[in-house]
Amino acid sequence: LPESVSAADAVALGVNALVAALGLKRAAVEEGERVLVRGAGGGIGLMAAQLAARSGGTVTAITSSPERGERLRDLGVAHVHDRTAGEDGSADTYDVIVDPVAGPDLGRYIEMLRPNGRYVLCGAAGGAPEAAALGSLLTTYHSSPTLVAFSLRSVAPEAAGAAAA
């Protein structure tokens, strides 16, 4: 590492940052759009929340503690919901949802997309979604949702290297 880069920064800018950055690029977040980040206290979610805020998005983060929520606010997140308190962000709708969690609630989150919304599934920390979760794509069909399943393994080494640079 160059002396100007700490070990902590190097780890943060590794796989988690690449997944977040390239996933958000596929979602084409525009200034002023509403972005929901699930699992925002984890590595990918934390990076996605920061990068979406820096792209001009109004970011809502779901995390699991008040302490993590304060940290996220300090990093540019506009709204924080504590999932351990039953807060899931469902009081609003979103242009983009970044989801490194998946799990059984995936379908419910797809239904939170605004018309022409983009859903970036970039992990499964909560396990695989139930097959019925994808039925939400059909119940929201007329609002033209886009589901992007994104894995860093699908990115050519040259493209990953360029993104890392």
PDB file of C-alpha atoms in Angstrom:
ATOM      1  CA  LEU A   1       0.000   0.000   0.000  1.00  0.00           C
ATOM      2  CA  PRO A   2       1.141   3.553  -0.541  1.00  0.00           C
ATOM      3  CA  GLU A   3       1.958   5.209   2.798  1.00  0.00           C
ATOM      4  CA  SER A   4      -0.989   7.581   2.291  1.00  0.00           C
ATOM      5  CA  VAL A   5      -3.487   4.666   2.375  1.00  0.00           C
ATOM      6  CA  SER A   6      -4.279   3.087   5.738  1.00  0.00           C
ATOM      7  CA  ALA A   7      -5.006  -0.626   6.078  1.00  0.00           C
ATOM      8  CA  ALA A   8      -8.610   0.181   7.071  1.00  0.00           C
ATOM      9  CA  ASP A   9      -9.085   2.310   3.945  1.00  0.00           C
ATOM     10  CA  ALA A  10      -7.599  -0.425   1.774  1.00  0.00           C
ATOM     11  CA  VAL A  11     -10.060  -3.001   3.126  1.00  0.00           C
ATOM     12  CA  ALA A  12     -13.013  -0.610   2.759  1.00  0.00           C
ATOM     13  CA  LEU A  13     -12.031   0.081  -0.826  1.00  0.00           C
ATOM     14  CA  GLY A  14     -11.810  -3.603  -1.661  1.00  0.00           C
ATOM     15  CA  VAL A  15     -14.612  -5.924  -2.667  1.00  0.00           C
ATOM     16  CA  ASN A  16     -17.345  -4.091  -0.736  1.00  0.00           C
ATOM     17  CA  ALA A  17     -16.638  -0.789  -2.462  1.00  0.00           C
ATOM     18  CA  LEU A  18     -16.445  -2.411  -5.877  1.00  0.00           C
ATOM     19  CA  VAL A  19     -19.770  -4.207  -5.442  1.00  0.00           C
ATOM     20  CA  ALA A  20     -21.423  -1.007  -4.194  1.00  0.00           C
ATOM     21  CA  ALA A  21     -19.944   1.230  -6.885  1.00  0.00           C
ATOM     22  CA  LEU A  22     -20.588  -1.089  -9.818  1.00  0.00           C
ATOM     23  CA  GLY A  23     -24.065  -2.007  -8.546  1.00  0.00           C
ATOM     24  CA  LEU A  24     -24.998   1.670  -8.251  1.00  0.00           C
ATOM     25  CA  LYS A  25     -23.585   2.289 -11.720  1.00  0.00           C
ATOM     26  CA  ARG A  26     -25.941  -0.364 -13.099  1.00  0.00           C
ATOM     27  CA  ALA A  27     -28.825   1.317 -11.254  1.00  0.00           C
ATOM     28  CA  ALA A  28     -27.844   4.689 -12.783  1.00  0.00           C
ATOM     29  CA  VAL A  29     -28.681   6.701  -9.659  1.00  0.00           C
ATOM     30  CA  GLU A  30     -29.512  10.281 -10.586  1.00  0.00           C
ATOM     31  CA  GLU A  31     -29.416  13.400  -8.455  1.00  0.00           C
ATOM     32  CA  GLY A  32     -32.538  13.799  -6.344  1.00  0.00           C
ATOM     33  CA  GLU A  33     -33.627  10.177  -6.604  1.00  0.00           C
ATOM     34  CA  ARG A  34     -34.752   8.346  -3.492  1.00  0.00           C
ATOM     35  CA  VAL A  35     -32.449   5.428  -2.653  1.00  0.00           C
ATOM     36  CA  LEU A  36     -33.092   2.749  -0.032  1.00  0.00           C
ATOM     37  CA  VAL A  37     -30.146   0.692   1.203  1.00  0.00           C
ATOM     38  CA  ARG A  38     -30.895  -2.496   3.124  1.00  0.00           C
ATOM     39  CA  GLY A  39     -28.195  -3.808   5.449  1.00  0.00           C
ATOM     40  CA  ALA A  40     -26.571  -0.382   5.527  1.00  0.00           C
ATOM     41  CA  GLY A  41     -24.459  -1.266   8.556  1.00  0.00           C
ATOM     42  CA  GLY A  42     -22.606  -3.990   6.637  1.00  0.00           C
ATOM     43  CA  GLY A  43     -19.705  -3.533   4.256  1.00  0.00           C
ATOM     44  CA  ILE A  44     -21.548  -3.347   0.927  1.00  0.00           C
ATOM     45  CA  GLY A  45     -24.505  -1.442   2.379  1.00  0.00           C
ATOM     46  CA  LEU A  46     -22.281   1.095   4.119  1.00  0.00           C
ATOM     47  CA  MET A  47     -20.379   1.814   0.909  1.00  0.00           C
ATOM     48  CA  ALA A  48     -23.577   1.910  -1.182  1.00  0.00           C
ATOM     49  CA  ALA A  49     -25.181   4.412   1.214  1.00  0.00           C
ATOM     50  CA  GLN A  50     -22.160   6.724   1.043  1.00  0.00           C
ATOM     51  CA  LEU A  51     -21.750   6.487  -2.723  1.00  0.00           C
ATOM     52  CA  ALA A  52     -25.472   6.992  -3.407  1.00  0.00           C
ATOM     53  CA  ALA A  53     -25.469  10.092  -1.182  1.00  0.00           C
ATOM     54  CA  ARG A  54     -22.412  11.429  -2.998  1.00  0.00           C
ATOM     55  CA  SER A  55     -24.215  10.851  -6.302  1.00  0.00           C
ATOM     56  CA  GLY A  56     -26.940  13.223  -5.154  1.00  0.00           C
ATOM     57  CA  GLY A  57     -29.444  10.606  -4.064  1.00  0.00           C
ATOM     58  CA  THR A  58     -31.598  11.079  -0.988  1.00  0.00           C
ATOM     59  CA  VAL A  59     -30.605   7.975   0.929  1.00  0.00           C
ATOM     60  CA  THR A  60     -32.670   6.027   3.419  1.00  0.00           C
ATOM     61  CA  ALA A  61     -30.733   3.340   5.263  1.00  0.00           C
ATOM     62  CA  ILE A  62     -31.949   0.306   7.139  1.00  0.00           C
ATOM     63  CA  THR A  63     -29.644  -0.853   9.894  1.00  0.00           C
ATOM     64  CA  SER A  64     -29.785  -2.660  13.210  1.00  0.00           C
ATOM     65  CA  SER A  65     -28.788  -0.179  15.895  1.00  0.00           C
ATOM     66  CA  PRO A  66     -29.034   3.500  16.825  1.00  0.00           C
ATOM     67  CA  GLU A  67     -25.220   3.704  16.874  1.00  0.00           C
ATOM     68  CA  ARG A  68     -24.973   2.504  13.292  1.00  0.00           C
ATOM     69  CA  GLY A  69     -27.725   4.948  12.374  1.00  0.00           C
ATOM     70  CA  GLU A  70     -25.760   7.878  13.780  1.00  0.00           C
ATOM     71  CA  ARG A  71     -22.680   6.766  11.877  1.00  0.00           C
ATOM     72  CA  LEU A  72     -24.713   6.583   8.658  1.00  0.00           C
ATOM     73  CA  ARG A  73     -26.131  10.068   9.201  1.00  0.00           C
ATOM     74  CA  ASP A  74     -22.583  11.369   9.625  1.00  0.00           C
ATOM     75  CA  LEU A  75     -21.764   9.798   6.232  1.00  0.00           C
ATOM     76  CA  GLY A  76     -24.564  11.589   4.359  1.00  0.00           C
ATOM     77  CA  VAL A  77     -27.618   9.378   4.848  1.00  0.00           C
ATOM     78  CA  ALA A  78     -30.823  11.438   5.103  1.00  0.00           C
ATOM     79  CA  HIS A  79     -33.081   8.903   6.857  1.00  0.00           C
ATOM     80  CA  VAL A  80     -32.311   5.890   9.042  1.00  0.00           C
ATOM     81  CA  HIS A  81     -34.616   3.038  10.029  1.00  0.00           C
ATOM     82  CA  ASP A  82     -33.747   0.548  12.768  1.00  0.00           C
ATOM     83  CA  ARG A  83     -34.957  -2.873  11.653  1.00  0.00           C
ATOM     84  CA  THR A  84     -34.708  -4.206  15.233  1.00  0.00           C
ATOM     85  CA  ALA A  85     -37.411  -1.684  16.143  1.00  0.00           C
ATOM     86  CA  GLY A  86     -39.622  -2.910  13.289  1.00  0.00           C
ATOM     87  CA  GLU A  87     -38.769  -0.021  10.965  1.00  0.00           C
ATOM     88  CA  ASP A  88     -38.424  -1.136   7.361  1.00  0.00           C
ATOM     89  CA  GLY A  89     -38.740   2.013   5.251  1.00  0.00           C
ATOM     90  CA  SER A  90     -42.129   0.930   3.901  1.00  0.00           C
ATOM     91  CA  ALA A  91     -43.727   4.285   4.661  1.00  0.00           C
ATOM     92  CA  ASP A  92     -42.162   5.564   1.438  1.00  0.00           C
ATOM     93  CA  THR A  93     -41.319   4.466  -2.095  1.00  0.00           C
ATOM     94  CA  TYR A  94     -37.944   4.525  -3.816  1.00  0.00           C
ATOM     95  CA  ASP A  95     -36.370   4.990  -7.225  1.00  0.00           C
ATOM     96  CA  VAL A  96     -33.517   2.622  -6.351  1.00  0.00           C
ATOM     97  CA  ILE A  97     -33.162  -0.110  -3.752  1.00  0.00           C
ATOM     98  CA  VAL A  98     -29.742  -1.600  -3.051  1.00  0.00           C
ATOM     99  CA  ASP A  99     -30.065  -4.964  -1.351  1.00  0.00           C
ATOM    100  CA  PRO A 100     -27.141  -7.026  -0.037  1.00  0.00           C
ATOM    101  CA  VAL A 101     -29.575  -8.851   2.291  1.00  0.00           C
ATOM    102  CA  ALA A 102     -32.217 -10.642   0.119  1.00  0.00           C
ATOM    103  CA  GLY A 103     -33.966 -13.166   2.403  1.00  0.00           C
ATOM    104  CA  PRO A 104     -37.689 -13.708   2.828  1.00  0.00           C
ATOM    105  CA  ASP A 105     -38.580  -9.982   2.674  1.00  0.00           C
ATOM    106  CA  LEU A 106     -37.256  -9.397  -0.851  1.00  0.00           C
ATOM    107  CA  GLY A 107     -40.713  -9.358  -2.457  1.00  0.00           C
ATOM    108  CA  ARG A 108     -42.027  -6.799   0.000  1.00  0.00           C
ATOM    109  CA  TYR A 109     -39.134  -4.499  -0.861  1.00  0.00           C
ATOM    110  CA  ILE A 110     -39.679  -4.875  -4.611  1.00  0.00           C
ATOM    111  CA  GLU A 111     -43.173  -3.516  -3.998  1.00  0.00           C
ATOM    112  CA  MET A 112     -41.627  -0.321  -2.533  1.00  0.00           C
ATOM    113  CA  LEU A 113     -40.216   0.684  -5.922  1.00  0.00           C
ATOM    114  CA  ARG A 114     -41.599   3.739  -7.666  1.00  0.00           C
ATOM    115  CA  PRO A 115     -42.572   3.499 -11.332  1.00  0.00           C
ATOM    116  CA  ASN A 116     -39.463   2.623 -13.381  1.00  0.00           C
ATOM    117  CA  GLY A 117     -37.604   1.839 -10.161  1.00  0.00           C
ATOM    118  CA  ARG A 118     -34.430  -0.224 -10.112  1.00  0.00           C
ATOM    119  CA  TYR A 119     -33.677  -2.956  -7.599  1.00  0.00           C
ATOM    120  CA  VAL A 120     -30.048  -4.041  -7.243  1.00  0.00           C
ATOM    121  CA  LEU A 121     -29.725  -7.408  -5.546  1.00  0.00           C
ATOM    122  CA  CYS A 122     -26.033  -7.674  -4.649  1.00  0.00           C
ATOM    123  CA  GLY A 123     -25.877 -10.193  -1.841  1.00  0.00           C
ATOM    124  CA  ALA A 124     -27.827 -12.647   0.268  1.00  0.00           C
ATOM    125  CA  ALA A 125     -26.765 -12.027   3.866  1.00  0.00           C
ATOM    126  CA  GLY A 126     -30.351 -12.846   4.913  1.00  0.00           C
ATOM    127  CA  GLY A 127     -30.467 -16.030   2.875  1.00  0.00           C
ATOM    128  CA  ALA A 128     -32.146 -16.893  -0.379  1.00  0.00           C
ATOM    129  CA  PRO A 129     -35.518 -15.280  -1.037  1.00  0.00           C
ATOM    130  CA  GLU A 130     -38.560 -17.491  -1.272  1.00  0.00           C
ATOM    131  CA  ALA A 131     -39.622 -18.263  -4.845  1.00  0.00           C
ATOM    132  CA  ALA A 132     -42.886 -16.384  -4.256  1.00  0.00           C
ATOM    133  CA  ALA A 133     -40.907 -13.180  -3.647  1.00  0.00           C
ATOM    134  CA  LEU A 134     -40.339 -12.817  -7.362  1.00  0.00           C
ATOM    135  CA  GLY A 135     -44.103 -12.750  -7.847  1.00  0.00           C
ATOM    136  CA  SER A 136     -43.831  -9.122  -6.733  1.00  0.00           C
ATOM    137  CA  LEU A 137     -42.301  -8.366 -10.125  1.00  0.00           C
ATOM    138  CA  LEU A 138     -45.577  -9.467 -11.679  1.00  0.00           C
ATOM    139  CA  THR A 139     -47.836  -7.645  -9.214  1.00  0.00           C
ATOM    140  CA  THR A 140     -45.874  -4.438  -9.889  1.00  0.00           C
ATOM    141  CA  TYR A 141     -45.465  -5.178 -13.601  1.00  0.00           C
ATOM    142  CA  HIS A 142     -47.301  -2.067 -14.819  1.00  0.00           C
ATOM    143  CA  SER A 143     -44.874   0.198 -12.989  1.00  0.00           C
ATOM    144  CA  SER A 144     -41.987  -1.340 -14.993  1.00  0.00           C
ATOM    145  CA  PRO A 145     -39.608  -2.364 -12.203  1.00  0.00           C
ATOM    146  CA  THR A 146     -36.114  -3.504 -13.058  1.00  0.00           C
ATOM    147  CA  LEU A 147     -34.406  -6.225 -11.029  1.00  0.00           C
ATOM    148  CA  VAL A 148     -30.645  -6.420 -11.384  1.00  0.00           C
ATOM    149  CA  ALA A 149     -28.927  -9.403  -9.811  1.00  0.00           C
ATOM    150  CA  PHE A 150     -25.310  -8.298  -9.512  1.00  0.00           C
ATOM    151  CA  SER A 151     -22.214 -10.295  -8.602  1.00  0.00           C
ATOM    152  CA  LEU A 152     -18.691  -8.969  -8.853  1.00  0.00           C
ATOM    153  CA  ARG A 153     -17.738 -12.326 -10.375  1.00  0.00           C
ATOM    154  CA  SER A 154     -19.588 -11.300 -13.537  1.00  0.00           C
ATOM    155  CA  VAL A 155     -17.316  -8.305 -14.092  1.00  0.00           C
ATOM    156  CA  ALA A 156     -14.340  -8.674 -16.395  1.00  0.00           C
ATOM    157  CA  PRO A 157     -10.999  -8.255 -14.576  1.00  0.00           C
ATOM    158  CA  GLU A 158     -10.193  -5.182 -16.684  1.00  0.00           C
ATOM    159  CA  ALA A 159     -13.477  -3.505 -15.737  1.00  0.00           C
ATOM    160  CA  ALA A 160     -13.000  -4.350 -12.049  1.00  0.00           C
ATOM    161  CA  GLY A 161      -9.470  -2.946 -12.216  1.00  0.00           C
ATOM    162  CA  ALA A 162     -10.693   0.252 -13.852  1.00  0.00           C
ATOM    163  CA  ALA A 163     -13.392   0.653 -11.196  1.00  0.00           C
ATOM    164  CA  ALA A 164     -10.868   0.049  -8.424  1.00  0.00           C
ATOM    165  CA  ALA A 165      -8.546   2.674  -9.894  1.00  0.00           C
TER     166      ALA A 165
END
